[in-house]
């Protein structure tokens, strides 16, 4: 059975296997920065601790950042992907990034996992008091576009981030 859980170091081996499947590509919805040495368990633990603090209202977010809740998509003890829910939008997120980000490990794509995870994330966003959320995807990402539209996403427009080669599609979803 699929579940959304808080990131959990006990799934490190499965998480690392999924991380390797991404082959260096950005993993939306995980909060993983390129500077994190994911193969080093101590670096992983430090990163995990840092993302778990990002939704704590008593901890001020880093400059330019907003509070964010992270979840892992799991099935039994297998890490399938990540979901992030940003609690508010700054200017960049309003124009390009949105409230919710997600990714699914490459070997488990095209199984409906992303659509399921986005639906679950919408429920979590409602629990956070967000009546509607912005979800974005690259113009070329047909799978993500379909996922968003299957979850009631209403297309507003497309915008190109500064120094980016491709526009992002912006969708609003009532939670």
PDB file of C-alpha atoms in Angstrom:
ATOM      1  CA  UNK A   1       0.000   0.000   0.000  1.00  0.00           C
ATOM      2  CA  UNK A   2       1.314   3.460  -0.909  1.00  0.00           C
ATOM      3  CA  UNK A   3       1.719   6.039   1.803  1.00  0.00           C
ATOM      4  CA  UNK A   4       3.149   9.503   2.282  1.00  0.00           C
ATOM      5  CA  UNK A   5       5.496   9.533   5.267  1.00  0.00           C
ATOM      6  CA  UNK A   6       7.850  12.046   6.806  1.00  0.00           C
ATOM      7  CA  UNK A   7      11.396  11.448   5.515  1.00  0.00           C
ATOM      8  CA  UNK A   8      12.890   8.551   7.456  1.00  0.00           C
ATOM      9  CA  UNK A   9      16.554   7.548   7.580  1.00  0.00           C
ATOM     10  CA  UNK A  10      15.591   3.893   7.980  1.00  0.00           C
ATOM     11  CA  UNK A  11      14.822   3.922   4.233  1.00  0.00           C
ATOM     12  CA  UNK A  12      18.309   5.157   3.334  1.00  0.00           C
ATOM     13  CA  UNK A  13      19.250   2.154   1.166  1.00  0.00           C
ATOM     14  CA  UNK A  14      16.066   2.372  -0.886  1.00  0.00           C
ATOM     15  CA  UNK A  15      16.335   6.171  -1.065  1.00  0.00           C
ATOM     16  CA  UNK A  16      19.952   5.916  -2.255  1.00  0.00           C
ATOM     17  CA  UNK A  17      19.023   3.379  -4.940  1.00  0.00           C
ATOM     18  CA  UNK A  18      16.326   5.773  -6.187  1.00  0.00           C
ATOM     19  CA  UNK A  19      18.744   8.699  -6.024  1.00  0.00           C
ATOM     20  CA  UNK A  20      21.144   6.780  -8.278  1.00  0.00           C
ATOM     21  CA  UNK A  21      18.334   6.170 -10.775  1.00  0.00           C
ATOM     22  CA  UNK A  22      18.005   9.936 -11.223  1.00  0.00           C
ATOM     23  CA  UNK A  23      21.618   9.933 -12.505  1.00  0.00           C
ATOM     24  CA  UNK A  24      22.306  13.489 -11.372  1.00  0.00           C
ATOM     25  CA  UNK A  25      18.981  14.964 -12.526  1.00  0.00           C
ATOM     26  CA  UNK A  26      17.183  17.302 -10.118  1.00  0.00           C
ATOM     27  CA  UNK A  27      14.686  15.516  -7.859  1.00  0.00           C
ATOM     28  CA  UNK A  28      11.717  17.855  -7.481  1.00  0.00           C
ATOM     29  CA  UNK A  29       9.945  17.736  -4.160  1.00  0.00           C
ATOM     30  CA  UNK A  30      12.868  16.398  -2.142  1.00  0.00           C
ATOM     31  CA  UNK A  31      14.790  19.476  -1.014  1.00  0.00           C
ATOM     32  CA  UNK A  32      17.978  17.720  -2.101  1.00  0.00           C
ATOM     33  CA  UNK A  33      20.689  20.177  -3.124  1.00  0.00           C
ATOM     34  CA  UNK A  34      23.549  19.247  -5.492  1.00  0.00           C
ATOM     35  CA  UNK A  35      25.999  20.017  -2.671  1.00  0.00           C
ATOM     36  CA  UNK A  36      24.743  17.068  -0.572  1.00  0.00           C
ATOM     37  CA  UNK A  37      26.934  13.970  -0.873  1.00  0.00           C
ATOM     38  CA  UNK A  38      24.057  11.498  -0.880  1.00  0.00           C
ATOM     39  CA  UNK A  39      26.421   8.515  -0.784  1.00  0.00           C
ATOM     40  CA  UNK A  40      27.808   9.613   2.577  1.00  0.00           C
ATOM     41  CA  UNK A  41      25.456   8.452   5.365  1.00  0.00           C
ATOM     42  CA  UNK A  42      26.554  11.303   7.665  1.00  0.00           C
ATOM     43  CA  UNK A  43      25.841  13.906   4.948  1.00  0.00           C
ATOM     44  CA  UNK A  44      22.505  12.226   4.287  1.00  0.00           C
ATOM     45  CA  UNK A  45      21.606  12.346   7.982  1.00  0.00           C
ATOM     46  CA  UNK A  46      22.508  16.046   8.175  1.00  0.00           C
ATOM     47  CA  UNK A  47      20.428  16.805   5.070  1.00  0.00           C
ATOM     48  CA  UNK A  48      17.511  14.796   6.449  1.00  0.00           C
ATOM     49  CA  UNK A  49      17.631  16.694   9.748  1.00  0.00           C
ATOM     50  CA  UNK A  50      17.687  20.010   7.868  1.00  0.00           C
ATOM     51  CA  UNK A  51      14.639  19.293   5.714  1.00  0.00           C
ATOM     52  CA  UNK A  52      12.662  18.014   8.684  1.00  0.00           C
ATOM     53  CA  UNK A  53      13.135  21.405  10.371  1.00  0.00           C
ATOM     54  CA  UNK A  54      11.870  23.383   7.392  1.00  0.00           C
ATOM     55  CA  UNK A  55       8.224  23.112   8.369  1.00  0.00           C
ATOM     56  CA  UNK A  56       8.775  24.142  11.989  1.00  0.00           C
ATOM     57  CA  UNK A  57       7.197  27.600  12.487  1.00  0.00           C
ATOM     58  CA  UNK A  58       9.610  28.224  15.375  1.00  0.00           C
ATOM     59  CA  UNK A  59      12.570  27.974  12.972  1.00  0.00           C
ATOM     60  CA  UNK A  60      12.989  30.912  10.579  1.00  0.00           C
ATOM     61  CA  UNK A  61      13.500  29.808   6.977  1.00  0.00           C
ATOM     62  CA  UNK A  62      16.758  30.659   5.239  1.00  0.00           C
ATOM     63  CA  UNK A  63      16.755  33.987   3.356  1.00  0.00           C
ATOM     64  CA  UNK A  64      14.618  33.746   0.223  1.00  0.00           C
ATOM     65  CA  UNK A  65      13.040  30.476   1.386  1.00  0.00           C
ATOM     66  CA  UNK A  66       9.625  29.650   2.888  1.00  0.00           C
ATOM     67  CA  UNK A  67       8.467  27.014   5.350  1.00  0.00           C
ATOM     68  CA  UNK A  68       8.090  23.688   3.597  1.00  0.00           C
ATOM     69  CA  UNK A  69       6.848  20.215   4.562  1.00  0.00           C
ATOM     70  CA  UNK A  70       8.525  17.201   2.965  1.00  0.00           C
ATOM     71  CA  UNK A  71       7.071  13.749   2.488  1.00  0.00           C
ATOM     72  CA  UNK A  72       8.317  10.557   0.956  1.00  0.00           C
ATOM     73  CA  UNK A  73       6.173   8.413  -1.275  1.00  0.00           C
ATOM     74  CA  UNK A  74       6.611   4.834  -0.098  1.00  0.00           C
ATOM     75  CA  UNK A  75       5.268   1.370  -0.691  1.00  0.00           C
ATOM     76  CA  UNK A  76       6.137  -1.061   2.088  1.00  0.00           C
ATOM     77  CA  UNK A  77       9.823  -0.243   2.709  1.00  0.00           C
ATOM     78  CA  UNK A  78      10.492   1.073  -0.810  1.00  0.00           C
ATOM     79  CA  UNK A  79      11.142   4.749  -1.466  1.00  0.00           C
ATOM     80  CA  UNK A  80       9.193   5.754  -4.583  1.00  0.00           C
ATOM     81  CA  UNK A  81       9.688   9.526  -4.623  1.00  0.00           C
ATOM     82  CA  UNK A  82       9.304  12.813  -2.813  1.00  0.00           C
ATOM     83  CA  UNK A  83       6.729  15.554  -2.320  1.00  0.00           C
ATOM     84  CA  UNK A  84       7.206  19.058  -0.952  1.00  0.00           C
ATOM     85  CA  UNK A  85       4.485  21.450   0.149  1.00  0.00           C
ATOM     86  CA  UNK A  86       5.531  25.070   0.510  1.00  0.00           C
ATOM     87  CA  UNK A  87       3.384  26.863   3.078  1.00  0.00           C
ATOM     88  CA  UNK A  88       3.307  30.160   1.197  1.00  0.00           C
ATOM     89  CA  UNK A  89       4.550  31.641  -2.064  1.00  0.00           C
ATOM     90  CA  UNK A  90       7.336  34.188  -2.415  1.00  0.00           C
ATOM     91  CA  UNK A  91       7.736  36.044  -5.733  1.00  0.00           C
ATOM     92  CA  UNK A  92       9.830  33.302  -7.346  1.00  0.00           C
ATOM     93  CA  UNK A  93       7.483  30.518  -6.261  1.00  0.00           C
ATOM     94  CA  UNK A  94       4.442  32.498  -7.395  1.00  0.00           C
ATOM     95  CA  UNK A  95       5.912  32.933 -10.848  1.00  0.00           C
ATOM     96  CA  UNK A  96       7.779  29.660 -11.410  1.00  0.00           C
ATOM     97  CA  UNK A  97       7.907  27.157  -8.548  1.00  0.00           C
ATOM     98  CA  UNK A  98       4.473  26.765  -6.964  1.00  0.00           C
ATOM     99  CA  UNK A  99       3.381  25.305  -3.632  1.00  0.00           C
ATOM    100  CA  UNK A 100       3.803  21.617  -4.440  1.00  0.00           C
ATOM    101  CA  UNK A 101       6.704  19.801  -6.041  1.00  0.00           C
ATOM    102  CA  UNK A 102       7.068  16.067  -6.591  1.00  0.00           C
ATOM    103  CA  UNK A 103       9.141  13.433  -8.320  1.00  0.00           C
ATOM    104  CA  UNK A 104       8.939   9.678  -8.778  1.00  0.00           C
ATOM    105  CA  UNK A 105      11.966   7.416  -9.149  1.00  0.00           C
ATOM    106  CA  UNK A 106      12.496   6.599 -12.846  1.00  0.00           C
ATOM    107  CA  UNK A 107      11.955   2.821 -12.499  1.00  0.00           C
ATOM    108  CA  UNK A 108       8.471   3.370 -11.030  1.00  0.00           C
ATOM    109  CA  UNK A 109       7.097   5.998 -13.417  1.00  0.00           C
ATOM    110  CA  UNK A 110       3.930   5.477 -15.465  1.00  0.00           C
ATOM    111  CA  UNK A 111       2.234   3.592 -12.627  1.00  0.00           C
ATOM    112  CA  UNK A 112      -0.022   6.437 -11.462  1.00  0.00           C
ATOM    113  CA  UNK A 113       2.234   7.156  -8.471  1.00  0.00           C
ATOM    114  CA  UNK A 114       2.619  10.878  -9.231  1.00  0.00           C
ATOM    115  CA  UNK A 115      -1.149  11.372  -9.618  1.00  0.00           C
ATOM    116  CA  UNK A 116      -1.765   9.520  -6.365  1.00  0.00           C
ATOM    117  CA  UNK A 117       0.946  11.502  -4.553  1.00  0.00           C
ATOM    118  CA  UNK A 118      -0.340  14.858  -5.798  1.00  0.00           C
ATOM    119  CA  UNK A 119      -3.865  13.974  -4.646  1.00  0.00           C
ATOM    120  CA  UNK A 120      -2.495  13.079  -1.204  1.00  0.00           C
ATOM    121  CA  UNK A 121      -0.424  16.286  -1.125  1.00  0.00           C
ATOM    122  CA  UNK A 122      -3.552  18.325  -1.846  1.00  0.00           C
ATOM    123  CA  UNK A 123      -5.128  16.873   1.291  1.00  0.00           C
ATOM    124  CA  UNK A 124      -2.007  17.738   3.304  1.00  0.00           C
ATOM    125  CA  UNK A 125      -2.076  21.278   1.866  1.00  0.00           C
ATOM    126  CA  UNK A 126      -5.679  21.656   2.992  1.00  0.00           C
ATOM    127  CA  UNK A 127      -4.627  20.527   6.495  1.00  0.00           C
ATOM    128  CA  UNK A 128      -2.012  23.301   6.423  1.00  0.00           C
ATOM    129  CA  UNK A 129      -4.787  25.819   5.734  1.00  0.00           C
ATOM    130  CA  UNK A 130      -4.060  26.371   2.056  1.00  0.00           C
ATOM    131  CA  UNK A 131      -7.408  26.761   0.232  1.00  0.00           C
ATOM    132  CA  UNK A 132      -5.720  26.564  -3.160  1.00  0.00           C
ATOM    133  CA  UNK A 133      -2.234  25.780  -4.372  1.00  0.00           C
ATOM    134  CA  UNK A 134      -0.085  26.527  -7.365  1.00  0.00           C
ATOM    135  CA  UNK A 135       1.552  23.572  -9.114  1.00  0.00           C
ATOM    136  CA  UNK A 136       3.964  24.042 -12.005  1.00  0.00           C
ATOM    137  CA  UNK A 137       5.740  21.894 -14.558  1.00  0.00           C
ATOM    138  CA  UNK A 138       8.025  22.436 -17.510  1.00  0.00           C
ATOM    139  CA  UNK A 139       6.272  22.957 -20.843  1.00  0.00           C
ATOM    140  CA  UNK A 140       7.926  19.799 -22.182  1.00  0.00           C
ATOM    141  CA  UNK A 141       6.897  17.574 -19.244  1.00  0.00           C
ATOM    142  CA  UNK A 142       3.815  15.894 -20.678  1.00  0.00           C
ATOM    143  CA  UNK A 143       3.545  13.395 -17.815  1.00  0.00           C
ATOM    144  CA  UNK A 144       3.505  16.091 -15.157  1.00  0.00           C
ATOM    145  CA  UNK A 145       1.031  18.173 -17.150  1.00  0.00           C
ATOM    146  CA  UNK A 146      -1.335  15.194 -17.278  1.00  0.00           C
ATOM    147  CA  UNK A 147      -0.812  14.514 -13.565  1.00  0.00           C
ATOM    148  CA  UNK A 148      -1.703  18.096 -12.645  1.00  0.00           C
ATOM    149  CA  UNK A 149      -4.717  18.219 -14.943  1.00  0.00           C
ATOM    150  CA  UNK A 150      -5.957  14.845 -13.604  1.00  0.00           C
ATOM    151  CA  UNK A 151      -5.926  16.456 -10.147  1.00  0.00           C
ATOM    152  CA  UNK A 152      -8.198  19.360 -11.183  1.00  0.00           C
ATOM    153  CA  UNK A 153      -5.390  21.727 -12.142  1.00  0.00           C
ATOM    154  CA  UNK A 154      -6.646  24.840 -13.909  1.00  0.00           C
ATOM    155  CA  UNK A 155      -4.070  26.249 -16.309  1.00  0.00           C
ATOM    156  CA  UNK A 156      -3.358  29.961 -15.833  1.00  0.00           C
ATOM    157  CA  UNK A 157      -0.356  30.701 -18.031  1.00  0.00           C
ATOM    158  CA  UNK A 158       3.251  29.840 -18.847  1.00  0.00           C
ATOM    159  CA  UNK A 159       6.247  31.872 -17.692  1.00  0.00           C
ATOM    160  CA  UNK A 160       9.938  31.563 -18.404  1.00  0.00           C
ATOM    161  CA  UNK A 161      12.269  31.888 -15.400  1.00  0.00           C
ATOM    162  CA  UNK A 162      15.299  34.164 -15.787  1.00  0.00           C
ATOM    163  CA  UNK A 163      18.223  32.363 -17.419  1.00  0.00           C
ATOM    164  CA  UNK A 164      16.078  29.289 -18.154  1.00  0.00           C
ATOM    165  CA  UNK A 165      15.690  27.736 -21.588  1.00  0.00           C
ATOM    166  CA  UNK A 166      12.094  26.616 -21.067  1.00  0.00           C
ATOM    167  CA  UNK A 167       8.842  28.038 -19.736  1.00  0.00           C
ATOM    168  CA  UNK A 168       6.873  26.534 -16.860  1.00  0.00           C
ATOM    169  CA  UNK A 169       3.132  25.932 -16.997  1.00  0.00           C
ATOM    170  CA  UNK A 170       1.257  27.307 -13.969  1.00  0.00           C
ATOM    171  CA  UNK A 171      -1.851  25.561 -12.603  1.00  0.00           C
ATOM    172  CA  UNK A 172      -4.092  26.412  -9.654  1.00  0.00           C
ATOM    173  CA  UNK A 173      -5.859  23.662  -7.714  1.00  0.00           C
ATOM    174  CA  UNK A 174      -8.520  24.114  -5.038  1.00  0.00           C
ATOM    175  CA  UNK A 175      -7.713  21.928  -2.049  1.00  0.00           C
TER     176      UNK A 175
END
